[in-house]
Amino acid sequence: MIKHIGIVGVSPEGAALFIRELSRQSHRIGGPNAQLRVSMHNEPLAGYLNAIRLGDWHGVAALLSKSAEVVAAAGAEVCVTPDHAVQYALHLAEHETPIPWRSMPEAVADAIAREGRSTVGLIGTRWVTAASTYQTHLGLRGIQVLSPDGDEAEDLDRIIVDELLKGEVRTSSREKVRQIIRNLEARGCEGIVLASSEAPLAVEPGSNGLSVYDAGSILAEAVVRDALSLAGRGEVAPPAA
Amino acid sequence: MIKHIGIVGVSPEGAALFIRELSRQSHRIGGPNAQLRVSMHNEPLAGYLNAIRLGDWHGVAALLSKSAEVVAAAGAEVCVTPDHAVQYALHLAEHETPIPWRSMPEAVADAIAREGRSTVGLIGTRWVTAASTYQTHLGLRGIQVLSPDGDEAEDLDRIIVDELLKGEVRTSSREKVRQIIRNLEARGCEGIVLASSEAPLAVEPGSNGLSVYDAGSILAEAVVRDALSLAGRGEVAPPAA
């Protein structure tokens, strides 16, 4: 079974972490027969950041659909983006994209609902923690979503934008994120959603008692499971020569 | 300045590490103006491994050039692969590829020669440590290349193929790699070349007194510097809309 996955990169750090997750989930779930064909296209991050800062979602959608067309032309059968801040524009981009998109917040909502959680906290930029990206999908399943409080939301935003997007993470920032997670737990969260594609750089799995829902990892697993369900319908592995 | 880099993925773990390095080097060297456009295509790893095991370099080249055509069609101006085992086939693939390839062993040889080293050791699979991939390029510059001894070469190969390619690394394996590096140092190596795209998973930078030459990082830096030298000739950043 080989399915061709298209990745629309936004933050290159996030795209790299997602490719790694896709490969690991493919090994974990499908073994050596679940080899995936992957294409990724990444328009420069600066263009996305400019458009997001202006609230220009049609501009974001134009960048997303440009990349989606590239991976579709390469043969991808489905496309995803592991980036959270651009999710608002996914539905706008869909109209321009010849292949289906798989939504990350929806995959995350499915995973959290399956485990019967009623309250979870968000770790992400202000573009996500102050927005309805997750509120909508999780709310529809009766799950309450808490965001870090004002100052903490600002700190978190700064850590992600100034450090993690550049692949850096200071020890003090790692401790700050730990404190933010502890405070979300004190407010009743049973789990934490890593709602930033670079968040795994700052949050070690199992470093808290809380369940950690790494959105990129959940999306990767969902995409691999979709691909596996097509076993036998798709292409077979190319001969060795 | 935006230049479009095409990445030919072989091991998805290695491709992910390379994309991250490309982004980090771009931030480090070029700052926010050096945003790159990146396309990556990855044919399934199993096809490569089958062909490499058969010594079928034309088969490897066919896979490489298939991916190179995909990224060239996406608009990439130069293409690279961060994978070491496939380097033999690069020259075969070049004939079929409409854009130039940049060779990783050559970038590594340049970097080591610049620092005036005379003897370095290789960390990689048997496909690399027992082969001329680095011997040729470094030998032409008067640099001696040492490989791990028989048993250690086998251990290293097993660690990379059975663990790192799947994104795993056992503590015992990490210690084993440290021991292999110590033995290379005892044989006179002034530096170690991480000649496996997944080696950074097992070798912490600065964990030894030796200089560590991470081939993926060196290739990423070389590609970013190439792109910067084209400043003004390339495309400008897209307007925020």
PDB file of C-alpha atoms in Angstrom, chain A residues 11-239:
ATOM      1  CA  SER A  11       6.461  27.122   9.320  1.00  0.00           C
ATOM      2  CA  PRO A  12       9.392  25.008   8.055  1.00  0.00           C
ATOM      3  CA  GLU A  13      10.112  23.828  11.632  1.00  0.00           C
ATOM      4  CA  GLY A  14       6.524  22.650  11.910  1.00  0.00           C
ATOM      5  CA  ALA A  15       6.630  20.983   8.490  1.00  0.00           C
ATOM      6  CA  ALA A  16       9.827  19.129   9.437  1.00  0.00           C
ATOM      7  CA  LEU A  17       8.332  17.875  12.707  1.00  0.00           C
ATOM      8  CA  PHE A  18       5.225  16.752  10.805  1.00  0.00           C
ATOM      9  CA  ILE A  19       7.201  14.803   8.174  1.00  0.00           C
ATOM     10  CA  ARG A  20       9.015  13.039  11.006  1.00  0.00           C
ATOM     11  CA  GLU A  21       5.707  12.221  12.722  1.00  0.00           C
ATOM     12  CA  LEU A  22       4.205  10.947   9.486  1.00  0.00           C
ATOM     13  CA  SER A  23       7.161   8.621   9.035  1.00  0.00           C
ATOM     14  CA  ARG A  24       7.058   7.421  12.653  1.00  0.00           C
ATOM     15  CA  GLN A  25       3.299   6.820  12.624  1.00  0.00           C
ATOM     16  CA  SER A  26       3.662   4.997   9.327  1.00  0.00           C
ATOM     17  CA  HIS A  27       6.276   2.663  10.870  1.00  0.00           C
ATOM     18  CA  ARG A  28       4.261   2.282  14.074  1.00  0.00           C
ATOM     19  CA  ILE A  29       0.885   1.538  12.511  1.00  0.00           C
ATOM     20  CA  GLY A  30       1.659   0.083   9.135  1.00  0.00           C
ATOM     21  CA  GLY A  31       5.119  -1.421   9.397  1.00  0.00           C
ATOM     22  CA  PRO A  32       7.374  -1.649   6.364  1.00  0.00           C
ATOM     23  CA  ASN A  33       4.447  -2.154   3.959  1.00  0.00           C
ATOM     24  CA  ALA A  34       2.921   1.205   4.822  1.00  0.00           C
ATOM     25  CA  GLN A  35       5.594   3.221   3.085  1.00  0.00           C
ATOM     26  CA  LEU A  36       4.166   6.572   2.066  1.00  0.00           C
ATOM     27  CA  ARG A  37       4.984   8.767  -0.870  1.00  0.00           C
ATOM     28  CA  VAL A  38       5.206  12.357   0.398  1.00  0.00           C
ATOM     29  CA  SER A  39       5.384  15.737  -1.334  1.00  0.00           C
ATOM     30  CA  MET A  40       5.786  18.981   0.564  1.00  0.00           C
ATOM     31  CA  HIS A  41       5.733  22.519  -0.707  1.00  0.00           C
ATOM     32  CA  ASN A  42       6.513  25.495   1.470  1.00  0.00           C
ATOM     33  CA  GLU A  43       5.876  29.084   0.432  1.00  0.00           C
ATOM     34  CA  PRO A  44       8.049  31.467   2.480  1.00  0.00           C
ATOM     35  CA  LEU A  45       6.807  31.912   6.051  1.00  0.00           C
ATOM     36  CA  ALA A  46       7.139  35.701   5.867  1.00  0.00           C
ATOM     37  CA  GLY A  47       4.283  35.899   3.358  1.00  0.00           C
ATOM     38  CA  TYR A  48       1.989  33.969   5.688  1.00  0.00           C
ATOM     39  CA  LEU A  49       2.963  36.030   8.745  1.00  0.00           C
ATOM     40  CA  ASN A  50       2.316  39.290   6.883  1.00  0.00           C
ATOM     41  CA  ALA A  51      -1.111  38.128   5.737  1.00  0.00           C
ATOM     42  CA  ILE A  52      -2.077  36.736   9.162  1.00  0.00           C
ATOM     43  CA  ARG A  53      -1.021  39.972  10.895  1.00  0.00           C
ATOM     44  CA  LEU A  54      -3.302  41.891   8.510  1.00  0.00           C
ATOM     45  CA  GLY A  55      -6.132  39.417   9.088  1.00  0.00           C
ATOM     46  CA  ASP A  56      -6.067  38.836   5.326  1.00  0.00           C
ATOM     47  CA  TRP A  57      -7.456  35.283   5.218  1.00  0.00           C
ATOM     48  CA  HIS A  58      -7.918  35.377   1.448  1.00  0.00           C
ATOM     49  CA  GLY A  59      -4.199  36.131   1.177  1.00  0.00           C
ATOM     50  CA  VAL A  60      -3.439  33.170   3.459  1.00  0.00           C
ATOM     51  CA  ALA A  61      -5.774  30.968   1.401  1.00  0.00           C
ATOM     52  CA  ALA A  62      -4.015  32.013  -1.817  1.00  0.00           C
ATOM     53  CA  LEU A  63      -0.668  30.864  -0.380  1.00  0.00           C
ATOM     54  CA  LEU A  64      -2.171  27.596   0.892  1.00  0.00           C
ATOM     55  CA  SER A  65      -3.849  26.801  -2.395  1.00  0.00           C
ATOM     56  CA  LYS A  66      -0.682  27.631  -4.338  1.00  0.00           C
ATOM     57  CA  SER A  67       1.157  24.971  -2.329  1.00  0.00           C
ATOM     58  CA  ALA A  68      -1.776  22.570  -2.528  1.00  0.00           C
ATOM     59  CA  GLU A  69      -1.749  22.846  -6.325  1.00  0.00           C
ATOM     60  CA  VAL A  70       1.976  22.063  -6.334  1.00  0.00           C
ATOM     61  CA  VAL A  71       1.564  18.878  -4.297  1.00  0.00           C
ATOM     62  CA  ALA A  72      -1.546  17.881  -6.270  1.00  0.00           C
ATOM     63  CA  ALA A  73       0.416  18.303  -9.517  1.00  0.00           C
ATOM     64  CA  ALA A  74       3.106  16.074  -7.961  1.00  0.00           C
ATOM     65  CA  GLY A  75       0.450  13.378  -7.554  1.00  0.00           C
ATOM     66  CA  ALA A  76      -0.682  13.807  -3.948  1.00  0.00           C
ATOM     67  CA  GLU A  77      -4.156  12.387  -3.266  1.00  0.00           C
ATOM     68  CA  VAL A  78      -4.893  14.300  -0.069  1.00  0.00           C
ATOM     69  CA  CYS A  79      -3.359  17.392   1.463  1.00  0.00           C
ATOM     70  CA  VAL A  80      -2.836  18.645   4.991  1.00  0.00           C
ATOM     71  CA  THR A  81      -1.114  21.484   6.726  1.00  0.00           C
ATOM     72  CA  PRO A  82       0.319  20.985  10.213  1.00  0.00           C
ATOM     73  CA  ASP A  83       0.058  24.731  10.855  1.00  0.00           C
ATOM     74  CA  HIS A  84      -2.569  26.015  13.260  1.00  0.00           C
ATOM     75  CA  ALA A  85      -2.680  29.748  12.637  1.00  0.00           C
ATOM     76  CA  VAL A  86      -3.754  29.263   9.010  1.00  0.00           C
ATOM     77  CA  GLN A  87      -6.681  26.920   9.725  1.00  0.00           C
ATOM     78  CA  TYR A  88      -9.264  29.684   9.225  1.00  0.00           C
ATOM     79  CA  ALA A  89      -8.221  29.878   5.594  1.00  0.00           C
ATOM     80  CA  LEU A  90      -8.475  26.146   4.902  1.00  0.00           C
ATOM     81  CA  HIS A  91     -12.082  26.355   3.770  1.00  0.00           C
ATOM     82  CA  LEU A  92     -11.247  29.255   1.478  1.00  0.00           C
ATOM     83  CA  ALA A  93      -8.331  27.296   0.003  1.00  0.00           C
ATOM     84  CA  GLU A  94     -10.453  24.179  -0.523  1.00  0.00           C
ATOM     85  CA  HIS A  95     -12.360  25.793  -3.367  1.00  0.00           C
ATOM     86  CA  GLU A  96      -9.134  26.204  -5.339  1.00  0.00           C
ATOM     87  CA  THR A  97      -7.661  22.789  -4.576  1.00  0.00           C
ATOM     88  CA  PRO A  98      -8.208  19.765  -6.819  1.00  0.00           C
ATOM     89  CA  ILE A  99      -7.609  17.246  -3.979  1.00  0.00           C
ATOM     90  CA  PRO A 100      -9.330  17.001  -0.571  1.00  0.00           C
ATOM     91  CA  TRP A 101      -7.915  18.611   2.563  1.00  0.00           C
ATOM     92  CA  ARG A 102      -7.861  16.801   5.912  1.00  0.00           C
ATOM     93  CA  SER A 103      -8.438  19.216   8.813  1.00  0.00           C
ATOM     94  CA  MET A 104      -6.144  19.040  11.836  1.00  0.00           C
ATOM     95  CA  PRO A 105      -8.556  20.515  14.425  1.00  0.00           C
ATOM     96  CA  GLU A 106     -11.126  17.916  13.385  1.00  0.00           C
ATOM     97  CA  ALA A 107      -8.664  15.045  13.809  1.00  0.00           C
ATOM     98  CA  VAL A 108      -7.739  16.436  17.245  1.00  0.00           C
ATOM     99  CA  ALA A 109     -11.403  16.782  18.255  1.00  0.00           C
ATOM    100  CA  ASP A 110     -12.006  13.143  17.245  1.00  0.00           C
ATOM    101  CA  ALA A 111      -9.041  11.944  19.337  1.00  0.00           C
ATOM    102  CA  ILE A 112     -10.035  13.908  22.445  1.00  0.00           C
ATOM    103  CA  ALA A 113     -13.702  12.895  22.199  1.00  0.00           C
ATOM    104  CA  ARG A 114     -12.638   9.242  21.889  1.00  0.00           C
ATOM    105  CA  GLU A 115     -10.855   9.530  25.240  1.00  0.00           C
ATOM    106  CA  GLY A 116     -13.889  11.161  26.871  1.00  0.00           C
ATOM    107  CA  ARG A 117     -12.184  14.364  28.049  1.00  0.00           C
ATOM    108  CA  SER A 118     -14.423  17.250  29.042  1.00  0.00           C
ATOM    109  CA  THR A 119     -11.886  20.080  29.499  1.00  0.00           C
ATOM    110  CA  VAL A 120      -8.584  20.681  27.714  1.00  0.00           C
ATOM    111  CA  GLY A 121      -6.095  23.557  27.548  1.00  0.00           C
ATOM    112  CA  LEU A 122      -4.416  25.047  24.481  1.00  0.00           C
ATOM    113  CA  ILE A 123      -0.708  25.679  23.965  1.00  0.00           C
ATOM    114  CA  GLY A 124      -0.285  27.914  20.918  1.00  0.00           C
ATOM    115  CA  THR A 125       0.188  31.434  19.614  1.00  0.00           C
ATOM    116  CA  ARG A 126      -2.386  34.170  20.306  1.00  0.00           C
ATOM    117  CA  TRP A 127      -3.619  33.524  16.746  1.00  0.00           C
ATOM    118  CA  VAL A 128      -4.851  30.170  18.041  1.00  0.00           C
ATOM    119  CA  THR A 129      -5.415  30.561  21.795  1.00  0.00           C
ATOM    120  CA  ALA A 130      -7.505  33.726  21.300  1.00  0.00           C
ATOM    121  CA  ALA A 131      -9.376  32.289  18.327  1.00  0.00           C
ATOM    122  CA  SER A 132     -12.050  29.761  17.474  1.00  0.00           C
ATOM    123  CA  THR A 133      -9.757  27.327  15.629  1.00  0.00           C
ATOM    124  CA  TYR A 134     -10.233  24.691  18.321  1.00  0.00           C
ATOM    125  CA  GLN A 135     -13.207  26.160  20.189  1.00  0.00           C
ATOM    126  CA  THR A 136     -15.514  25.309  17.290  1.00  0.00           C
ATOM    127  CA  HIS A 137     -14.464  21.716  16.627  1.00  0.00           C
ATOM    128  CA  LEU A 138     -14.135  20.758  20.291  1.00  0.00           C
ATOM    129  CA  GLY A 139     -17.215  22.712  21.381  1.00  0.00           C
ATOM    130  CA  LEU A 140     -19.350  20.745  18.917  1.00  0.00           C
ATOM    131  CA  ARG A 141     -18.319  17.617  20.809  1.00  0.00           C
ATOM    132  CA  GLY A 142     -19.081  19.135  24.220  1.00  0.00           C
ATOM    133  CA  ILE A 143     -15.449  19.644  25.156  1.00  0.00           C
ATOM    134  CA  GLN A 144     -14.521  22.870  26.960  1.00  0.00           C
ATOM    135  CA  VAL A 145     -11.374  24.617  25.762  1.00  0.00           C
ATOM    136  CA  LEU A 146      -9.308  26.805  28.092  1.00  0.00           C
ATOM    137  CA  SER A 147      -6.587  29.160  26.944  1.00  0.00           C
ATOM    138  CA  PRO A 148      -3.690  30.556  28.981  1.00  0.00           C
ATOM    139  CA  ASP A 149      -4.546  33.805  30.804  1.00  0.00           C
ATOM    140  CA  GLY A 150      -3.629  37.213  29.351  1.00  0.00           C
ATOM    141  CA  ASP A 151       0.018  37.559  30.417  1.00  0.00           C
ATOM    142  CA  GLU A 152       0.729  33.895  29.960  1.00  0.00           C
ATOM    143  CA  ALA A 153      -0.858  33.936  26.497  1.00  0.00           C
ATOM    144  CA  GLU A 154       1.475  36.820  25.594  1.00  0.00           C
ATOM    145  CA  ASP A 155       4.532  34.994  26.982  1.00  0.00           C
ATOM    146  CA  LEU A 156       3.616  31.845  25.092  1.00  0.00           C
ATOM    147  CA  ASP A 157       3.079  33.771  21.869  1.00  0.00           C
ATOM    148  CA  ARG A 158       6.473  35.443  22.211  1.00  0.00           C
ATOM    149  CA  ILE A 159       8.226  32.139  22.955  1.00  0.00           C
ATOM    150  CA  ILE A 160       6.695  30.477  19.863  1.00  0.00           C
ATOM    151  CA  VAL A 161       7.201  33.382  17.444  1.00  0.00           C
ATOM    152  CA  ASP A 162      10.620  34.585  18.650  1.00  0.00           C
ATOM    153  CA  GLU A 163      12.196  31.226  19.492  1.00  0.00           C
ATOM    154  CA  LEU A 164      10.422  28.085  18.295  1.00  0.00           C
ATOM    155  CA  LEU A 165       9.743  29.348  14.754  1.00  0.00           C
ATOM    156  CA  LYS A 166      13.522  29.788  14.470  1.00  0.00           C
ATOM    157  CA  GLY A 167      14.202  26.369  15.964  1.00  0.00           C
ATOM    158  CA  GLU A 168      15.464  27.783  19.250  1.00  0.00           C
ATOM    159  CA  VAL A 169      14.210  27.205  22.779  1.00  0.00           C
ATOM    160  CA  ARG A 170      15.698  28.742  25.927  1.00  0.00           C
ATOM    161  CA  THR A 171      15.717  26.813  29.201  1.00  0.00           C
ATOM    162  CA  SER A 172      13.811  29.664  30.833  1.00  0.00           C
ATOM    163  CA  SER A 173      11.145  29.416  28.121  1.00  0.00           C
ATOM    164  CA  ARG A 174      10.793  25.684  28.619  1.00  0.00           C
ATOM    165  CA  GLU A 175      10.232  26.308  32.352  1.00  0.00           C
ATOM    166  CA  LYS A 176       7.727  29.080  31.554  1.00  0.00           C
ATOM    167  CA  VAL A 177       5.721  26.703  29.342  1.00  0.00           C
ATOM    168  CA  ARG A 178       5.774  24.096  32.113  1.00  0.00           C
ATOM    169  CA  GLN A 179       4.337  26.709  34.495  1.00  0.00           C
ATOM    170  CA  ILE A 180       1.608  27.667  32.000  1.00  0.00           C
ATOM    171  CA  ILE A 181       0.640  23.996  31.707  1.00  0.00           C
ATOM    172  CA  ARG A 182       0.540  23.633  35.510  1.00  0.00           C
ATOM    173  CA  ASN A 183      -1.784  26.642  35.707  1.00  0.00           C
ATOM    174  CA  LEU A 184      -4.089  25.184  33.046  1.00  0.00           C
ATOM    175  CA  GLU A 185      -4.188  21.970  35.063  1.00  0.00           C
ATOM    176  CA  ALA A 186      -5.084  23.936  38.225  1.00  0.00           C
ATOM    177  CA  ARG A 187      -8.016  25.429  36.275  1.00  0.00           C
ATOM    178  CA  GLY A 188      -9.394  21.958  35.598  1.00  0.00           C
ATOM    179  CA  CYS A 189      -7.808  20.817  32.332  1.00  0.00           C
ATOM    180  CA  GLU A 190      -7.530  17.041  31.956  1.00  0.00           C
ATOM    181  CA  GLY A 191      -5.341  17.390  28.908  1.00  0.00           C
ATOM    182  CA  ILE A 192      -3.253  19.845  26.913  1.00  0.00           C
ATOM    183  CA  VAL A 193      -3.478  20.323  23.151  1.00  0.00           C
ATOM    184  CA  LEU A 194      -0.168  21.204  21.526  1.00  0.00           C
ATOM    185  CA  ALA A 195      -1.851  23.612  19.121  1.00  0.00           C
ATOM    186  CA  SER A 196       1.349  24.940  17.598  1.00  0.00           C
ATOM    187  CA  SER A 197       3.287  22.845  15.116  1.00  0.00           C
ATOM    188  CA  GLU A 198       6.551  23.792  16.857  1.00  0.00           C
ATOM    189  CA  ALA A 199       5.276  23.187  20.424  1.00  0.00           C
ATOM    190  CA  PRO A 200       6.896  19.724  20.630  1.00  0.00           C
ATOM    191  CA  LEU A 201      10.237  21.597  20.677  1.00  0.00           C
ATOM    192  CA  ALA A 202       9.315  23.069  24.097  1.00  0.00           C
ATOM    193  CA  VAL A 203       7.104  20.413  25.713  1.00  0.00           C
ATOM    194  CA  GLU A 204       8.574  17.013  26.468  1.00  0.00           C
ATOM    195  CA  PRO A 205       6.009  14.208  26.275  1.00  0.00           C
ATOM    196  CA  GLY A 206       5.226  12.869  29.730  1.00  0.00           C
ATOM    197  CA  SER A 207       6.820  15.848  31.429  1.00  0.00           C
ATOM    198  CA  ASN A 208       3.482  16.526  33.125  1.00  0.00           C
ATOM    199  CA  GLY A 209       0.869  14.248  34.626  1.00  0.00           C
ATOM    200  CA  LEU A 210      -1.587  15.609  32.052  1.00  0.00           C
ATOM    201  CA  SER A 211      -2.432  13.917  28.782  1.00  0.00           C
ATOM    202  CA  VAL A 212      -0.655  15.702  25.965  1.00  0.00           C
ATOM    203  CA  TYR A 213      -2.455  15.838  22.600  1.00  0.00           C
ATOM    204  CA  ASP A 214       0.197  16.681  20.024  1.00  0.00           C
ATOM    205  CA  ALA A 215      -1.977  17.906  17.164  1.00  0.00           C
ATOM    206  CA  GLY A 216       0.651  17.214  14.490  1.00  0.00           C
ATOM    207  CA  SER A 217       1.108  13.673  15.702  1.00  0.00           C
ATOM    208  CA  ILE A 218      -2.679  13.117  15.796  1.00  0.00           C
ATOM    209  CA  LEU A 219      -3.067  14.458  12.253  1.00  0.00           C
ATOM    210  CA  ALA A 220      -0.194  12.252  11.067  1.00  0.00           C
ATOM    211  CA  GLU A 221      -1.817   9.206  12.643  1.00  0.00           C
ATOM    212  CA  ALA A 222      -5.208  10.043  11.085  1.00  0.00           C
ATOM    213  CA  VAL A 223      -3.660  10.426   7.633  1.00  0.00           C
ATOM    214  CA  VAL A 224      -1.728   7.158   7.949  1.00  0.00           C
ATOM    215  CA  ARG A 225      -4.870   5.315   9.096  1.00  0.00           C
ATOM    216  CA  ASP A 226      -6.810   6.750   6.132  1.00  0.00           C
ATOM    217  CA  ALA A 227      -4.064   5.535   3.833  1.00  0.00           C
ATOM    218  CA  LEU A 228      -4.103   2.051   5.386  1.00  0.00           C
ATOM    219  CA  SER A 229      -7.831   1.704   4.899  1.00  0.00           C
ATOM    220  CA  LEU A 230      -7.160   2.038   1.167  1.00  0.00           C
ATOM    221  CA  ALA A 231      -4.905  -1.013   1.230  1.00  0.00           C
ATOM    222  CA  GLY A 232      -5.323  -2.989  -1.960  1.00  0.00           C
ATOM    223  CA  ARG A 233      -6.955  -0.158  -3.867  1.00  0.00           C
ATOM    224  CA  GLY A 234      -3.788   1.863  -4.259  1.00  0.00           C
ATOM    225  CA  GLU A 235      -0.559   1.350  -6.017  1.00  0.00           C
ATOM    226  CA  VAL A 236       1.871  -1.384  -5.060  1.00  0.00           C
ATOM    227  CA  ALA A 237       5.494  -0.827  -4.057  1.00  0.00           C
ATOM    228  CA  PRO A 238       7.781  -0.260  -7.041  1.00  0.00           C
ATOM    229  CA  PRO A 239       9.995  -3.223  -7.903  1.00  0.00           C
TER     230      PRO A 239
END
